[in-house]
Coordinates of C-alpha atoms in Angstrom, one line a residue:
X30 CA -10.0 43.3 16.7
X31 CA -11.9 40.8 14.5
X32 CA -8.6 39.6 12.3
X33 CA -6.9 39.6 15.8
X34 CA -9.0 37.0 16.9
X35 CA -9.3 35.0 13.7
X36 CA -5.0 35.4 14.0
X37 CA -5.2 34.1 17.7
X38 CA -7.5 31.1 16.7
X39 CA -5.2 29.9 13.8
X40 CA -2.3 29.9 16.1
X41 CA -4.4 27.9 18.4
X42 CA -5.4 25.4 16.0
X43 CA -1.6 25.1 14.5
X44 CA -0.4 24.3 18.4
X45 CA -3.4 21.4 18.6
X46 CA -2.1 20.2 15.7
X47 CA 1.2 20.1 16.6
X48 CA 0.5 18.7 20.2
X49 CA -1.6 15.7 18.2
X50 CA 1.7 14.7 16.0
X51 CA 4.3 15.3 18.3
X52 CA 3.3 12.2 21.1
X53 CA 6.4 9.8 21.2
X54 CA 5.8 6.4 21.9
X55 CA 7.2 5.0 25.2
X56 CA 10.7 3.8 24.2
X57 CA 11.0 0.1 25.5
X58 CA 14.8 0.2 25.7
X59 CA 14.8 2.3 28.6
X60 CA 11.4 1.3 30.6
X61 CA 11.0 -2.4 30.1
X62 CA 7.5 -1.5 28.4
X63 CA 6.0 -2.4 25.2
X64 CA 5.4 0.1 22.3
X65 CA 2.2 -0.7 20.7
X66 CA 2.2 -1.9 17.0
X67 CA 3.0 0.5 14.5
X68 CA -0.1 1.9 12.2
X69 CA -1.1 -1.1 9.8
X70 CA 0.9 -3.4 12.0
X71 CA -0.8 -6.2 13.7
X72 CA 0.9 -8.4 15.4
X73 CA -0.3 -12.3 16.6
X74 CA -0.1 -13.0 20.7
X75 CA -0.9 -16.1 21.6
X76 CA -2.9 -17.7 25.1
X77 CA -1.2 -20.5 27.2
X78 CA -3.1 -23.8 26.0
X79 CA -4.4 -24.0 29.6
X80 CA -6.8 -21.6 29.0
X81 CA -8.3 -22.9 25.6
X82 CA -11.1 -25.5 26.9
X83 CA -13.2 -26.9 24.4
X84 CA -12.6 -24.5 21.9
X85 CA -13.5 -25.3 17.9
X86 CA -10.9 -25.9 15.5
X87 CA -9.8 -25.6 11.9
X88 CA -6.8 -25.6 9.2
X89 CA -3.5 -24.5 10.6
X90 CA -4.0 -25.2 14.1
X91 CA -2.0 -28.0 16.2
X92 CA -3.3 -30.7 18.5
X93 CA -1.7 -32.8 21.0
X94 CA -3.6 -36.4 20.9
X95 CA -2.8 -38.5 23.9
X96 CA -4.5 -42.1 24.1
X97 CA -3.7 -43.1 27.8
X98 CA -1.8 -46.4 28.1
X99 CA -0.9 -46.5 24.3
X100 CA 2.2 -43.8 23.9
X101 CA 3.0 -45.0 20.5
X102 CA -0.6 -43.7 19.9
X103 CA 0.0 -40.4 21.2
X104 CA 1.1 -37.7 18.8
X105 CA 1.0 -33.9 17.8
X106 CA -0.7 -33.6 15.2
X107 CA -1.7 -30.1 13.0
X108 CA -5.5 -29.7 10.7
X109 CA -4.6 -28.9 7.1
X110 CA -6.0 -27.1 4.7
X111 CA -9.0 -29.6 4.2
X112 CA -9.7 -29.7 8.2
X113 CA -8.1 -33.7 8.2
X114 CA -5.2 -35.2 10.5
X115 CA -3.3 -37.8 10.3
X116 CA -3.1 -40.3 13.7
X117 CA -1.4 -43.6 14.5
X118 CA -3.9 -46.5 12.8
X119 CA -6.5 -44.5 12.0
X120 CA -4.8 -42.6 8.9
X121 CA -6.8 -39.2 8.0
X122 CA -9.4 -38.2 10.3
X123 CA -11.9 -34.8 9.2
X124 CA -12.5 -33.2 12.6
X125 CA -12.8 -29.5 10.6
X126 CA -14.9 -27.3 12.8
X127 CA -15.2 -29.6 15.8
X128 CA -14.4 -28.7 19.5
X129 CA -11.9 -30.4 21.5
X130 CA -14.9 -32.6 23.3
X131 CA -16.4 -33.6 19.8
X132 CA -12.7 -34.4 18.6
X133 CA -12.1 -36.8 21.8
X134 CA -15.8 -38.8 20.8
X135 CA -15.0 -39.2 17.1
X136 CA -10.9 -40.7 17.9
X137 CA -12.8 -42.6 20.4
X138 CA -15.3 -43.7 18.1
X139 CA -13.2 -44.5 15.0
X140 CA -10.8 -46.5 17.3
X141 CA -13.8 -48.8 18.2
X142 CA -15.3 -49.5 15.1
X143 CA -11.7 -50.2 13.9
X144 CA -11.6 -52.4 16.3
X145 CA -8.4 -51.0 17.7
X146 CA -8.8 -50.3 20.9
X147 CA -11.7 -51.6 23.4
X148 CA -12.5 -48.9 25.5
X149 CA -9.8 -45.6 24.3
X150 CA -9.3 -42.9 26.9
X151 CA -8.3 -40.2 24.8
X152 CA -7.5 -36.5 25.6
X153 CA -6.6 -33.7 23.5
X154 CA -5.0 -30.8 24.1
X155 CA -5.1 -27.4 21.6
X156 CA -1.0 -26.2 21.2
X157 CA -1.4 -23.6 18.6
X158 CA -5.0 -22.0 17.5
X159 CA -4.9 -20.2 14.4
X160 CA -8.0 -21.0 13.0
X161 CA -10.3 -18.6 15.6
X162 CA -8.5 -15.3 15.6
X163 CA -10.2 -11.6 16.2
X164 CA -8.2 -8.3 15.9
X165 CA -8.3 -5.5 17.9
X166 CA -7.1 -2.3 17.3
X167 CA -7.0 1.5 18.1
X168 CA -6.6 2.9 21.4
X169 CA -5.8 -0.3 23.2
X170 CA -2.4 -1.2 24.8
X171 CA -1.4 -4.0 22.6
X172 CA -3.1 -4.2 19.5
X173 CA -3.3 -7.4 17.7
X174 CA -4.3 -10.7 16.4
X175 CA -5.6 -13.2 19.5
X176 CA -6.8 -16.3 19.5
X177 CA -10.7 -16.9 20.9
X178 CA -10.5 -19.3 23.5
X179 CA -13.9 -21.6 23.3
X180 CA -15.7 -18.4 24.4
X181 CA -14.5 -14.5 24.5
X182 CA -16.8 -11.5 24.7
X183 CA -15.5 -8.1 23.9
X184 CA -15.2 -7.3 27.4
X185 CA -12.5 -9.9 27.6
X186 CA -10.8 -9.4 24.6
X187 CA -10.4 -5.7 25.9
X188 CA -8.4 -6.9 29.4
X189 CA -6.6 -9.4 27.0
X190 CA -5.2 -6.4 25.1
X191 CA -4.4 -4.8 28.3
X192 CA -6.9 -2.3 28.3
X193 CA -7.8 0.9 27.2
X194 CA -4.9 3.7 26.8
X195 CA -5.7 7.3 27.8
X196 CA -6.7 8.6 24.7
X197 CA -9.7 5.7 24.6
X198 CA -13.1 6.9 23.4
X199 CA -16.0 6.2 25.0
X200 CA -17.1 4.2 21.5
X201 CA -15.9 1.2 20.4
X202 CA -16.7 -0.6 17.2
X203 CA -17.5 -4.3 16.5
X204 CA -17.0 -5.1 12.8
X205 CA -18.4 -8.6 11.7
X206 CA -18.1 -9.8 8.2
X207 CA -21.2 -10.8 6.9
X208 CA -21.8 -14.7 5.4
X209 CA -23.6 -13.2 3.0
X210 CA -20.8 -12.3 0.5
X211 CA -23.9 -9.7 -1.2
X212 CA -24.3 -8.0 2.4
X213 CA -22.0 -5.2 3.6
X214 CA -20.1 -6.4 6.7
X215 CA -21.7 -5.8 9.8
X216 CA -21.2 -2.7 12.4
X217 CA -21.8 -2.8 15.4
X218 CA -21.6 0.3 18.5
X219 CA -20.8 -0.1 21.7
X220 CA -20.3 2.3 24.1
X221 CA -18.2 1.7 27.4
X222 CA -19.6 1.8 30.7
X223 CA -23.0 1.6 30.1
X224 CA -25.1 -1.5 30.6
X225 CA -28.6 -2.1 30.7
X226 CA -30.2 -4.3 33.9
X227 CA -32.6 -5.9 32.2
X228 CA -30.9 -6.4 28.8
X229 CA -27.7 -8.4 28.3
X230 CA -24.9 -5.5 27.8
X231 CA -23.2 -5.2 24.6
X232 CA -19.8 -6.1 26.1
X233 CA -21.0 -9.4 26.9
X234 CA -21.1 -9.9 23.1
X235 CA -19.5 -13.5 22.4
X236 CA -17.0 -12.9 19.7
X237 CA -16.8 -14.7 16.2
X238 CA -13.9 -16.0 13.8
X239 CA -12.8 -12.8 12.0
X240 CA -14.0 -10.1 14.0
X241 CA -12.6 -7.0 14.3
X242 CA -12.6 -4.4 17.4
X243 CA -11.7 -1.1 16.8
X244 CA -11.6 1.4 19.9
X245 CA -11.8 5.6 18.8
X246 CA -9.7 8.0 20.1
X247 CA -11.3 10.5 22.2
X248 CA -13.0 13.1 20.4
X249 CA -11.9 16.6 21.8
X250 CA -13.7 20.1 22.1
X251 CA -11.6 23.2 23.1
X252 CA -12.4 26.0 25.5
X253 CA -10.9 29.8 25.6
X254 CA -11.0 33.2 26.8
X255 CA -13.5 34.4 30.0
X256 CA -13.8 30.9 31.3
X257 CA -12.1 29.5 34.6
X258 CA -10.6 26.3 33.4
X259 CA -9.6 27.0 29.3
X260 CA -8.1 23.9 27.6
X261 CA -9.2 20.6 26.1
X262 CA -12.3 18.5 27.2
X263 CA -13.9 15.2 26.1
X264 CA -17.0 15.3 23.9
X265 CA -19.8 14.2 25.6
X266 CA -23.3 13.1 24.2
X267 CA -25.9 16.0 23.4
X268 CA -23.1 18.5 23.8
X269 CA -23.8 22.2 24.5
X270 CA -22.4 25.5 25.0
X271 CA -23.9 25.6 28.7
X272 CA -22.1 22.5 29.2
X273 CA -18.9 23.2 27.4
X274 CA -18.4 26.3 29.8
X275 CA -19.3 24.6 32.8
X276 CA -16.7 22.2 31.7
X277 CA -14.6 24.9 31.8
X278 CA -15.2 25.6 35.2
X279 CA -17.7 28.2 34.7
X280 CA -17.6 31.7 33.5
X281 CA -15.0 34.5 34.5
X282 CA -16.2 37.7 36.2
X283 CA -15.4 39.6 33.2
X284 CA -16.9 37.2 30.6
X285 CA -20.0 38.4 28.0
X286 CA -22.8 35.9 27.8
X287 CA -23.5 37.5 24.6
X288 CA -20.6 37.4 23.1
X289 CA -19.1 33.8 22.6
X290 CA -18.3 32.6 19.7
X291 CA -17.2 28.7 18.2
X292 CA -14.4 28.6 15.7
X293 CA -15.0 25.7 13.5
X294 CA -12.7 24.1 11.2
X295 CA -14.8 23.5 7.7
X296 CA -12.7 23.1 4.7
X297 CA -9.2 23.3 6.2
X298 CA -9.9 27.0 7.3
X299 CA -11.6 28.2 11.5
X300 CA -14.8 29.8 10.6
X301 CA -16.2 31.8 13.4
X302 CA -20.0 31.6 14.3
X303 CA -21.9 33.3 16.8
X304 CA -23.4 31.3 19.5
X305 CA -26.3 31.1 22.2
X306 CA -26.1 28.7 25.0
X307 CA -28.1 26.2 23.6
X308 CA -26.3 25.6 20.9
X309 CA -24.4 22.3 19.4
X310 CA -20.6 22.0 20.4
X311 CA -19.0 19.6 18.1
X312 CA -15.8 17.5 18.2
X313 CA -12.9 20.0 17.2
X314 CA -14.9 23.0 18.1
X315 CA -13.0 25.9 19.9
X316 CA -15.2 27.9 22.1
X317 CA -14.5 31.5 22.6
X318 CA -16.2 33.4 25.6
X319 CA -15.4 37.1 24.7
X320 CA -15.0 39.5 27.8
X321 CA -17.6 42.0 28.6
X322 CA -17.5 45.7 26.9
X323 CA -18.9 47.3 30.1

């Protein structure tokens, strides 16, 4: 009876296995959809420009300068490697790290004291930013390289990417690279749909040049045997036999209370442990609930 069950539980673990590798991505031929980026593929989506206010700026990104009532002074211009641009008069111009309002005041400025222009009216517009970029990547529907916007928080980067897919954990990570080139880059957890009324909420995090979001894949636990709903369930915090079984809608009238068992995969091979209700269910885990002998 034992090596049947040990049998029973290999095969089960072989068909997880082969449910978790045999997924096929949605094929965009036939449904109009997009396939999310390949593993180590990120790809870079850009935002309109109408929705990049007053953002800050740096090497590789493009500007449209207009000075209103002077066209010939009007140009597009792009930041190069040492933050400078080149405009009509003025010749190079360092606006590295400056926001579209600060940009606006210096042209202004330097157009004064020149004694070009009287009294410049000068807007400028951002076409391409390259310069602010985070990542996000994992269990999102389009994974990939956007720009920040003036202001993005992770809450919005994660409607930007077009939310979470099915398989989404309840844990996403926020990797920050540290300024300190000593320091280990910096990790920080967030967990999804839990905020804090008298604290600011994690998702409201402003993101930073560089960052990286990185949302799990759900962590499963299995459930077998004298239970009325066997199959797969998401982990949950603290999680117990009691609450693994009543996951699993409960026990059957036949089930033993003494005799369940977790089959737990430790070096590549199920080892089977005998379990109380109190005890820890981890991700992976495949609880057995045994039927009575009487």
């Amino acid at each position: 009876m034992h090596q049947f069950l040990l049998s029973s539980v290999a095969v089960l673990f072989a068909c997880i296995s082969f449910m978790a590798h045999s997924q096929v991505p949605t094929d965009p031929t036939k449904t109009g959809e997009l396939m999310s980026a390949p593993p180590g593929t990120l790809s870079t989506l850009s935002l309109p420009s109408s929705a990049i206010t007053n953002t800050r700026v740096g090497a590789g990104d493009v500007l449209r300068v207009t000075v209103f009532g002077q066209p010939d002074l009007s140009a597009e211009v792009g930041i190069n490697y040492k933050g400078l641009i080149n405009l009509p008069l003025i010749g190079a111009l360092d606006i590295n790290d400056l926001t579209t309002s600060e940009i606006i005041a210096k042209i202004a400025a330097t157009y004064k004291e020149k004694q070009f222009l009287k009294n410049p009216e000068i807007s400028v517009e951002v076409v391409q930013l390259r310069s602010q970029m985070v990542s996000i990547l994992g269990e999102v529907s389009h994974p990939g390289r956007y720009p920040i916007p003036g202001k993005m928080t992770v809450l919005e980067l994660l409607a930007t990417a077009g939310g979470l897919t099915t398989d989404a954990d309840s844990n996403v990570t926020l990797l920050r690279r540290n300024t300190d080139q000593s320091k280990d880059d910096v990790r920080i957890p967030i967990r999804l749909g839990e905020t804090n009324t008298t604290e600011r909420t994690p998702l409201d995090v402003n993101l930073s040049n560089g960052d990286v979001v990185y949302v799990n894949k759900k962590k499963l636990f299995y459930i077998h045997g004298e239970v009325n709903r066997p199959g797969a369930y998401p982990m949950e915090p603290d999680m117990n036999v009691m609450r693994a079984i009543s996951l699993g809608g409960g026990l059957s009238l036949r089930a033993s209370t003494r005799r369940i068992s977790i089959y737990r995969k430790i070096d590549e091979q199920a080892k089977q442990f005998g379990v109380n209700m109190a005890d820890t269910v981890q991700a992976g885990d495949v609880v057995y609930v045994k039927e009575s002998l009487f």
